Amino acid sequence: MFTIGPYAIDSQVLLAPMAGVTDLPFRKICQKLGAGLTTSEMITSDVTLWNSSKSLCRLVNDKSSKIPNSVQIAGSDPALMAQAAQHAVSLGAQIIDINMGCPAKKVCKKLAGSALLKDEKLVAEILASVVQGVDVPVTLKTRTGWDTDNRNGVTIAKIAENAGIAAIAVHGRTRACRFHGEAEYDNIAKIVRNVSIPVIANGDINSPEKAKFVLDYTKAKAVMLGRASFGNPWLFTQVSNFLDQGVSGPLPKEHTIIQIMEEHFKDLYKHYGDVKGVRIARKHFAWYCQQHLGNTVTSIQDFYKLNTIQSQLDAVQSLLKRPHQNEEKVA
């Protein structure tokens, strides 16, 4: 357990914010299966754009959630970032997360995301402006630096701590590395040694054993799971069990996986509506199949052709009629 401001985070396994993935339905599934904290997809600091359907969907939160509602904002203007944070808090955000880790070109070309790591003075101004602008904890998602010649992660972390940032999540790569190469756990460990605020390790954590190794090696307070959670929200349970008991235990039986998938899809339809919900369910179906239900290209291609809620739900239910493939599978 560790704390972010007044909030006790009971699990050392968190969900990384990811555009196009960590919407409310996916966050709810991950919370149900053991994620100690989940964070929204990033939203622009320009609040004049928040009336778009995309932004409105990203801002919806689960008022019944037992864990704090964390909203991630992205931008490069200190005043606009503070304004966005204030507006998010008025809509129910209990933690504000600042994105300085996204390597996407469309974000970096606006001097936001990990592009900010080039300008340490601006980083300090943004962090101070947001922290001083709201009465809730502010966290930071960042990288080890801009490129392999400019790994200034320790400096950024110290700036964050001095600004009053409550916790910092570090993806163990530079912006230039994007998602290539191996995660730099040495550099995450160096950041941990140089600040007193909680540091959360992120990057290439795809198994319970890897999560424990990263925690032991870096001395981070928690790990943050990203792409490994696609179609595999049970990884949060597996990692938590391994950290607590030394064994991850068996994966859920196939009928349980299908039940969770159906629950997830119904929430997608409710959240996005019939047309967009059906479209978004397709990629999640592919991920679930690839992870747990057999990577049958035919089944995935057939599912992609379905255009109605009922046809998708029928297809999910039809999976129960297949011979069970993973009843005895152990992670």
PDB file of N, CA and C in Angstrom, residues 69-140:
ATOM      1  N   ASN A  69     -11.047   8.747  -8.736  1.00  0.00           N
ATOM      2  CA  ASN A  69     -11.200   9.021 -10.160  1.00  0.00           C
ATOM      3  C   ASN A  69     -10.039   9.894 -10.625  1.00  0.00           C
ATOM      4  N   SER A  70      -9.171   9.330 -11.469  1.00  0.00           N
ATOM      5  CA  SER A  70      -7.987  10.034 -11.960  1.00  0.00           C
ATOM      6  C   SER A  70      -8.189  10.417 -13.415  1.00  0.00           C
ATOM      7  N   VAL A  71      -7.987  11.689 -13.730  1.00  0.00           N
ATOM      8  CA  VAL A  71      -8.178  12.202 -15.087  1.00  0.00           C
ATOM      9  C   VAL A  71      -6.853  12.756 -15.596  1.00  0.00           C
ATOM     10  N   GLN A  72      -6.453  12.315 -16.803  1.00  0.00           N
ATOM     11  CA  GLN A  72      -5.189  12.782 -17.365  1.00  0.00           C
ATOM     12  C   GLN A  72      -5.417  13.929 -18.351  1.00  0.00           C
ATOM     13  N   ILE A  73      -4.619  14.974 -18.208  1.00  0.00           N
ATOM     14  CA  ILE A  73      -4.691  16.122 -19.110  1.00  0.00           C
ATOM     15  C   ILE A  73      -3.356  16.286 -19.835  1.00  0.00           C
ATOM     16  N   ALA A  74      -3.421  16.877 -21.038  1.00  0.00           N
ATOM     17  CA  ALA A  74      -2.211  17.077 -21.838  1.00  0.00           C
ATOM     18  C   ALA A  74      -2.237  18.455 -22.459  1.00  0.00           C
ATOM     19  N   GLY A  75      -1.098  19.116 -22.457  1.00  0.00           N
ATOM     20  CA  GLY A  75      -0.985  20.438 -23.045  1.00  0.00           C
ATOM     21  C   GLY A  75       0.354  21.051 -22.704  1.00  0.00           C
ATOM     22  N   SER A  76       0.578  22.271 -23.182  1.00  0.00           N
ATOM     23  CA  SER A  76       1.874  22.912 -22.970  1.00  0.00           C
ATOM     24  C   SER A  76       1.777  24.317 -22.399  1.00  0.00           C
ATOM     25  N   ASP A  77       0.572  24.827 -22.198  1.00  0.00           N
ATOM     26  CA  ASP A  77       0.390  26.166 -21.643  1.00  0.00           C
ATOM     27  C   ASP A  77       0.048  26.048 -20.162  1.00  0.00           C
ATOM     28  N   PRO A  78       0.869  26.568 -19.264  1.00  0.00           N
ATOM     29  CA  PRO A  78       0.623  26.410 -17.825  1.00  0.00           C
ATOM     30  C   PRO A  78      -0.751  26.879 -17.382  1.00  0.00           C
ATOM     31  N   ALA A  79      -1.191  28.038 -17.876  1.00  0.00           N
ATOM     32  CA  ALA A  79      -2.491  28.569 -17.461  1.00  0.00           C
ATOM     33  C   ALA A  79      -3.634  27.687 -17.952  1.00  0.00           C
ATOM     34  N   LEU A  80      -3.544  27.223 -19.206  1.00  0.00           N
ATOM     35  CA  LEU A  80      -4.597  26.361 -19.748  1.00  0.00           C
ATOM     36  C   LEU A  80      -4.613  25.004 -19.043  1.00  0.00           C
ATOM     37  N   MET A  81      -3.440  24.514 -18.686  1.00  0.00           N
ATOM     38  CA  MET A  81      -3.376  23.237 -17.970  1.00  0.00           C
ATOM     39  C   MET A  81      -4.039  23.366 -16.598  1.00  0.00           C
ATOM     40  N   ALA A  82      -3.795  24.468 -15.912  1.00  0.00           N
ATOM     41  CA  ALA A  82      -4.426  24.689 -14.612  1.00  0.00           C
ATOM     42  C   ALA A  82      -5.939  24.811 -14.768  1.00  0.00           C
ATOM     43  N   GLN A  83      -6.367  25.522 -15.800  1.00  0.00           N
ATOM     44  CA  GLN A  83      -7.799  25.686 -16.054  1.00  0.00           C
ATOM     45  C   GLN A  83      -8.451  24.336 -16.346  1.00  0.00           C
ATOM     46  N   ALA A  84      -7.771  23.521 -17.146  1.00  0.00           N
ATOM     47  CA  ALA A  84      -8.299  22.196 -17.460  1.00  0.00           C
ATOM     48  C   ALA A  84      -8.400  21.342 -16.199  1.00  0.00           C
ATOM     49  N   ALA A  85      -7.390  21.418 -15.356  1.00  0.00           N
ATOM     50  CA  ALA A  85      -7.412  20.655 -14.108  1.00  0.00           C
ATOM     51  C   ALA A  85      -8.579  21.083 -13.233  1.00  0.00           C
ATOM     52  N   GLN A  86      -8.786  22.371 -13.121  1.00  0.00           N
ATOM     53  CA  GLN A  86      -9.899  22.888 -12.317  1.00  0.00           C
ATOM     54  C   GLN A  86     -11.242  22.417 -12.854  1.00  0.00           C
ATOM     55  N   HIS A  87     -11.371  22.451 -14.180  1.00  0.00           N
ATOM     56  CA  HIS A  87     -12.624  22.034 -14.797  1.00  0.00           C
ATOM     57  C   HIS A  87     -12.854  20.535 -14.578  1.00  0.00           C
ATOM     58  N   ALA A  88     -11.788  19.750 -14.698  1.00  0.00           N
ATOM     59  CA  ALA A  88     -11.908  18.315 -14.482  1.00  0.00           C
ATOM     60  C   ALA A  88     -12.326  18.009 -13.041  1.00  0.00           C
ATOM     61  N   VAL A  89     -11.765  18.742 -12.102  1.00  0.00           N
ATOM     62  CA  VAL A  89     -12.132  18.557 -10.692  1.00  0.00           C
ATOM     63  C   VAL A  89     -13.606  18.894 -10.482  1.00  0.00           C
ATOM     64  N   SER A  90     -14.073  19.935 -11.132  1.00  0.00           N
ATOM     65  CA  SER A  90     -15.487  20.311 -10.993  1.00  0.00           C
ATOM     66  C   SER A  90     -16.411  19.231 -11.542  1.00  0.00           C
ATOM     67  N   LEU A  91     -15.874  18.394 -12.438  1.00  0.00           N
ATOM     68  CA  LEU A  91     -16.660  17.308 -13.022  1.00  0.00           C
ATOM     69  C   LEU A  91     -16.462  15.980 -12.295  1.00  0.00           C
ATOM     70  N   GLY A  92     -15.684  16.007 -11.214  1.00  0.00           N
ATOM     71  CA  GLY A  92     -15.551  14.807 -10.398  1.00  0.00           C
ATOM     72  C   GLY A  92     -14.176  14.194 -10.301  1.00  0.00           C
ATOM     73  N   ALA A  93     -13.173  14.780 -10.949  1.00  0.00           N
ATOM     74  CA  ALA A  93     -11.818  14.229 -10.842  1.00  0.00           C
ATOM     75  C   ALA A  93     -11.302  14.372  -9.414  1.00  0.00           C
ATOM     76  N   GLN A  94     -10.739  13.299  -8.879  1.00  0.00           N
ATOM     77  CA  GLN A  94     -10.168  13.316  -7.528  1.00  0.00           C
ATOM     78  C   GLN A  94      -8.639  13.324  -7.557  1.00  0.00           C
ATOM     79  N   ILE A  95      -8.075  12.958  -8.699  1.00  0.00           N
ATOM     80  CA  ILE A  95      -6.639  13.048  -8.953  1.00  0.00           C
ATOM     81  C   ILE A  95      -6.471  13.594 -10.370  1.00  0.00           C
ATOM     82  N   ILE A  96      -5.552  14.526 -10.541  1.00  0.00           N
ATOM     83  CA  ILE A  96      -5.213  15.023 -11.870  1.00  0.00           C
ATOM     84  C   ILE A  96      -3.863  14.439 -12.266  1.00  0.00           C
ATOM     85  N   ASP A  97      -3.810  13.808 -13.433  1.00  0.00           N
ATOM     86  CA  ASP A  97      -2.557  13.259 -13.945  1.00  0.00           C
ATOM     87  C   ASP A  97      -2.107  14.089 -15.144  1.00  0.00           C
ATOM     88  N   ILE A  98      -0.846  14.455 -15.176  1.00  0.00           N
ATOM     89  CA  ILE A  98      -0.299  15.265 -16.264  1.00  0.00           C
ATOM     90  C   ILE A  98       0.496  14.381 -17.209  1.00  0.00           C
ATOM     91  N   ASN A  99       0.169  14.457 -18.497  1.00  0.00           N
ATOM     92  CA  ASN A  99       0.846  13.631 -19.484  1.00  0.00           C
ATOM     93  C   ASN A  99       2.105  14.317 -19.992  1.00  0.00           C
ATOM     94  N   MET A 100       3.248  13.747 -19.653  1.00  0.00           N
ATOM     95  CA  MET A 100       4.518  14.145 -20.252  1.00  0.00           C
ATOM     96  C   MET A 100       5.251  12.902 -20.734  1.00  0.00           C
ATOM     97  N   GLY A 101       4.450  11.900 -21.135  1.00  0.00           N
ATOM     98  CA  GLY A 101       5.040  10.645 -21.561  1.00  0.00           C
ATOM     99  C   GLY A 101       4.637  10.199 -22.944  1.00  0.00           C
ATOM    100  N   CYS A 102       3.545  10.744 -23.483  1.00  0.00           N
ATOM    101  CA  CYS A 102       3.069  10.278 -24.786  1.00  0.00           C
ATOM    102  C   CYS A 102       4.069  10.630 -25.885  1.00  0.00           C
ATOM    103  N   PRO A 103       4.493   9.632 -26.684  1.00  0.00           N
ATOM    104  CA  PRO A 103       5.475   9.914 -27.738  1.00  0.00           C
ATOM    105  C   PRO A 103       4.842  10.173 -29.101  1.00  0.00           C
ATOM    106  N   ALA A 104       3.507  10.171 -29.170  1.00  0.00           N
ATOM    107  CA  ALA A 104       2.836  10.306 -30.466  1.00  0.00           C
ATOM    108  C   ALA A 104       3.187  11.628 -31.136  1.00  0.00           C
ATOM    109  N   LYS A 105       3.420  11.577 -32.445  1.00  0.00           N
ATOM    110  CA  LYS A 105       3.823  12.771 -33.189  1.00  0.00           C
ATOM    111  C   LYS A 105       2.787  13.870 -33.097  1.00  0.00           C
ATOM    112  N   LYS A 106       1.497  13.509 -33.170  1.00  0.00           N
ATOM    113  CA  LYS A 106       0.461  14.539 -33.162  1.00  0.00           C
ATOM    114  C   LYS A 106       0.382  15.260 -31.815  1.00  0.00           C
ATOM    115  N   VAL A 107       0.865  14.612 -30.772  1.00  0.00           N
ATOM    116  CA  VAL A 107       0.923  15.256 -29.454  1.00  0.00           C
ATOM    117  C   VAL A 107       2.206  16.050 -29.324  1.00  0.00           C
ATOM    118  N   CYS A 108       3.328  15.435 -29.704  1.00  0.00           N
ATOM    119  CA  CYS A 108       4.631  16.093 -29.551  1.00  0.00           C
ATOM    120  C   CYS A 108       4.780  17.316 -30.445  1.00  0.00           C
ATOM    121  N   LYS A 109       4.151  17.312 -31.619  1.00  0.00           N
ATOM    122  CA  LYS A 109       4.298  18.465 -32.502  1.00  0.00           C
ATOM    123  C   LYS A 109       3.611  19.708 -31.942  1.00  0.00           C
ATOM    124  N   LYS A 110       2.745  19.489 -30.956  1.00  0.00           N
ATOM    125  CA  LYS A 110       2.119  20.614 -30.263  1.00  0.00           C
ATOM    126  C   LYS A 110       2.883  20.958 -28.979  1.00  0.00           C
ATOM    127  N   LEU A 111       4.076  20.397 -28.883  1.00  0.00           N
ATOM    128  CA  LEU A 111       4.939  20.591 -27.706  1.00  0.00           C
ATOM    129  C   LEU A 111       4.263  20.130 -26.422  1.00  0.00           C
ATOM    130  N   ALA A 112       3.496  19.054 -26.541  1.00  0.00           N
ATOM    131  CA  ALA A 112       2.867  18.453 -25.359  1.00  0.00           C
ATOM    132  C   ALA A 112       3.419  17.042 -25.197  1.00  0.00           C
ATOM    133  N   GLY A 113       2.889  16.279 -24.228  1.00  0.00           N
ATOM    134  CA  GLY A 113       3.371  14.930 -23.998  1.00  0.00           C
ATOM    135  C   GLY A 113       4.864  14.928 -23.695  1.00  0.00           C
ATOM    136  N   SER A 114       5.568  13.957 -24.244  1.00  0.00           N
ATOM    137  CA  SER A 114       6.998  13.818 -23.935  1.00  0.00           C
ATOM    138  C   SER A 114       7.852  14.890 -24.599  1.00  0.00           C
ATOM    139  N   ALA A 115       7.285  15.661 -25.525  1.00  0.00           N
ATOM    140  CA  ALA A 115       8.046  16.771 -26.119  1.00  0.00           C
ATOM    141  C   ALA A 115       8.439  17.795 -25.061  1.00  0.00           C
ATOM    142  N   LEU A 116       7.662  17.869 -23.989  1.00  0.00           N
ATOM    143  CA  LEU A 116       7.941  18.840 -22.925  1.00  0.00           C
ATOM    144  C   LEU A 116       9.255  18.553 -22.211  1.00  0.00           C
ATOM    145  N   LEU A 117       9.730  17.316 -22.294  1.00  0.00           N
ATOM    146  CA  LEU A 117      10.962  16.960 -21.590  1.00  0.00           C
ATOM    147  C   LEU A 117      12.165  17.731 -22.115  1.00  0.00           C
ATOM    148  N   LYS A 118      12.026  18.335 -23.289  1.00  0.00           N
ATOM    149  CA  LYS A 118      13.107  19.160 -23.838  1.00  0.00           C
ATOM    150  C   LYS A 118      13.243  20.494 -23.117  1.00  0.00           C
ATOM    151  N   ASP A 119      12.170  20.915 -22.452  1.00  0.00           N
ATOM    152  CA  ASP A 119      12.121  22.249 -21.851  1.00  0.00           C
ATOM    153  C   ASP A 119      11.837  22.137 -20.355  1.00  0.00           C
ATOM    154  N   GLU A 120      12.887  21.999 -19.565  1.00  0.00           N
ATOM    155  CA  GLU A 120      12.718  21.772 -18.130  1.00  0.00           C
ATOM    156  C   GLU A 120      12.075  22.972 -17.427  1.00  0.00           C
ATOM    157  N   LYS A 121      12.357  24.169 -17.910  1.00  0.00           N
ATOM    158  CA  LYS A 121      11.751  25.362 -17.320  1.00  0.00           C
ATOM    159  C   LYS A 121      10.236  25.349 -17.519  1.00  0.00           C
ATOM    160  N   LEU A 122       9.798  24.979 -18.712  1.00  0.00           N
ATOM    161  CA  LEU A 122       8.358  24.908 -18.976  1.00  0.00           C
ATOM    162  C   LEU A 122       7.716  23.788 -18.174  1.00  0.00           C
ATOM    163  N   VAL A 123       8.415  22.679 -18.023  1.00  0.00           N
ATOM    164  CA  VAL A 123       7.918  21.586 -17.183  1.00  0.00           C
ATOM    165  C   VAL A 123       7.633  22.102 -15.777  1.00  0.00           C
ATOM    166  N   ALA A 124       8.581  22.818 -15.208  1.00  0.00           N
ATOM    167  CA  ALA A 124       8.414  23.354 -13.853  1.00  0.00           C
ATOM    168  C   ALA A 124       7.219  24.299 -13.776  1.00  0.00           C
ATOM    169  N   GLU A 125       7.050  25.128 -14.791  1.00  0.00           N
ATOM    170  CA  GLU A 125       5.943  26.089 -14.791  1.00  0.00           C
ATOM    171  C   GLU A 125       4.587  25.383 -14.883  1.00  0.00           C
ATOM    172  N   ILE A 126       4.507  24.376 -15.735  1.00  0.00           N
ATOM    173  CA  ILE A 126       3.250  23.637 -15.877  1.00  0.00           C
ATOM    174  C   ILE A 126       2.889  22.915 -14.583  1.00  0.00           C
ATOM    175  N   LEU A 127       3.861  22.202 -14.018  1.00  0.00           N
ATOM    176  CA  LEU A 127       3.586  21.440 -12.797  1.00  0.00           C
ATOM    177  C   LEU A 127       3.176  22.355 -11.652  1.00  0.00           C
ATOM    178  N   ALA A 128       3.877  23.456 -11.476  1.00  0.00           N
ATOM    179  CA  ALA A 128       3.549  24.392 -10.407  1.00  0.00           C
ATOM    180  C   ALA A 128       2.163  24.992 -10.621  1.00  0.00           C
ATOM    181  N   SER A 129       1.842  25.342 -11.853  1.00  0.00           N
ATOM    182  CA  SER A 129       0.557  25.956 -12.159  1.00  0.00           C
ATOM    183  C   SER A 129      -0.599  25.010 -11.842  1.00  0.00           C
ATOM    184  N   VAL A 130      -0.457  23.761 -12.217  1.00  0.00           N
ATOM    185  CA  VAL A 130      -1.534  22.802 -11.978  1.00  0.00           C
ATOM    186  C   VAL A 130      -1.661  22.475 -10.494  1.00  0.00           C
ATOM    187  N   VAL A 131      -0.540  22.223  -9.849  1.00  0.00           N
ATOM    188  CA  VAL A 131      -0.571  21.892  -8.412  1.00  0.00           C
ATOM    189  C   VAL A 131      -1.204  23.024  -7.603  1.00  0.00           C
ATOM    190  N   GLN A 132      -0.826  24.240  -7.921  1.00  0.00           N
ATOM    191  CA  GLN A 132      -1.361  25.387  -7.198  1.00  0.00           C
ATOM    192  C   GLN A 132      -2.803  25.710  -7.579  1.00  0.00           C
ATOM    193  N   GLY A 133      -3.238  25.192  -8.715  1.00  0.00           N
ATOM    194  CA  GLY A 133      -4.571  25.524  -9.206  1.00  0.00           C
ATOM    195  C   GLY A 133      -5.686  24.640  -8.694  1.00  0.00           C
ATOM    196  N   VAL A 134      -5.354  23.491  -8.107  1.00  0.00           N
ATOM    197  CA  VAL A 134      -6.390  22.565  -7.639  1.00  0.00           C
ATOM    198  C   VAL A 134      -6.095  22.104  -6.217  1.00  0.00           C
ATOM    199  N   ASP A 135      -7.137  21.598  -5.574  1.00  0.00           N
ATOM    200  CA  ASP A 135      -7.001  21.115  -4.199  1.00  0.00           C
ATOM    201  C   ASP A 135      -6.954  19.596  -4.123  1.00  0.00           C
ATOM    202  N   VAL A 136      -6.710  18.956  -5.250  1.00  0.00           N
ATOM    203  CA  VAL A 136      -6.606  17.492  -5.271  1.00  0.00           C
ATOM    204  C   VAL A 136      -5.177  17.117  -5.623  1.00  0.00           C
ATOM    205  N   PRO A 137      -4.770  15.875  -5.349  1.00  0.00           N
ATOM    206  CA  PRO A 137      -3.410  15.465  -5.702  1.00  0.00           C
ATOM    207  C   PRO A 137      -3.175  15.523  -7.208  1.00  0.00           C
ATOM    208  N   VAL A 138      -1.953  15.871  -7.586  1.00  0.00           N
ATOM    209  CA  VAL A 138      -1.559  15.903  -8.992  1.00  0.00           C
ATOM    210  C   VAL A 138      -0.413  14.913  -9.180  1.00  0.00           C
ATOM    211  N   THR A 139      -0.537  14.058 -10.186  1.00  0.00           N
ATOM    212  CA  THR A 139       0.498  13.080 -10.490  1.00  0.00           C
ATOM    213  C   THR A 139       1.076  13.368 -11.874  1.00  0.00           C
ATOM    214  N   LEU A 140       2.187  12.727 -12.183  1.00  0.00           N
ATOM    215  CA  LEU A 140       2.865  12.964 -13.451  1.00  0.00           C
ATOM    216  C   LEU A 140       3.201  11.637 -14.108  1.00  0.00           C
TER     217      LEU A 140
END
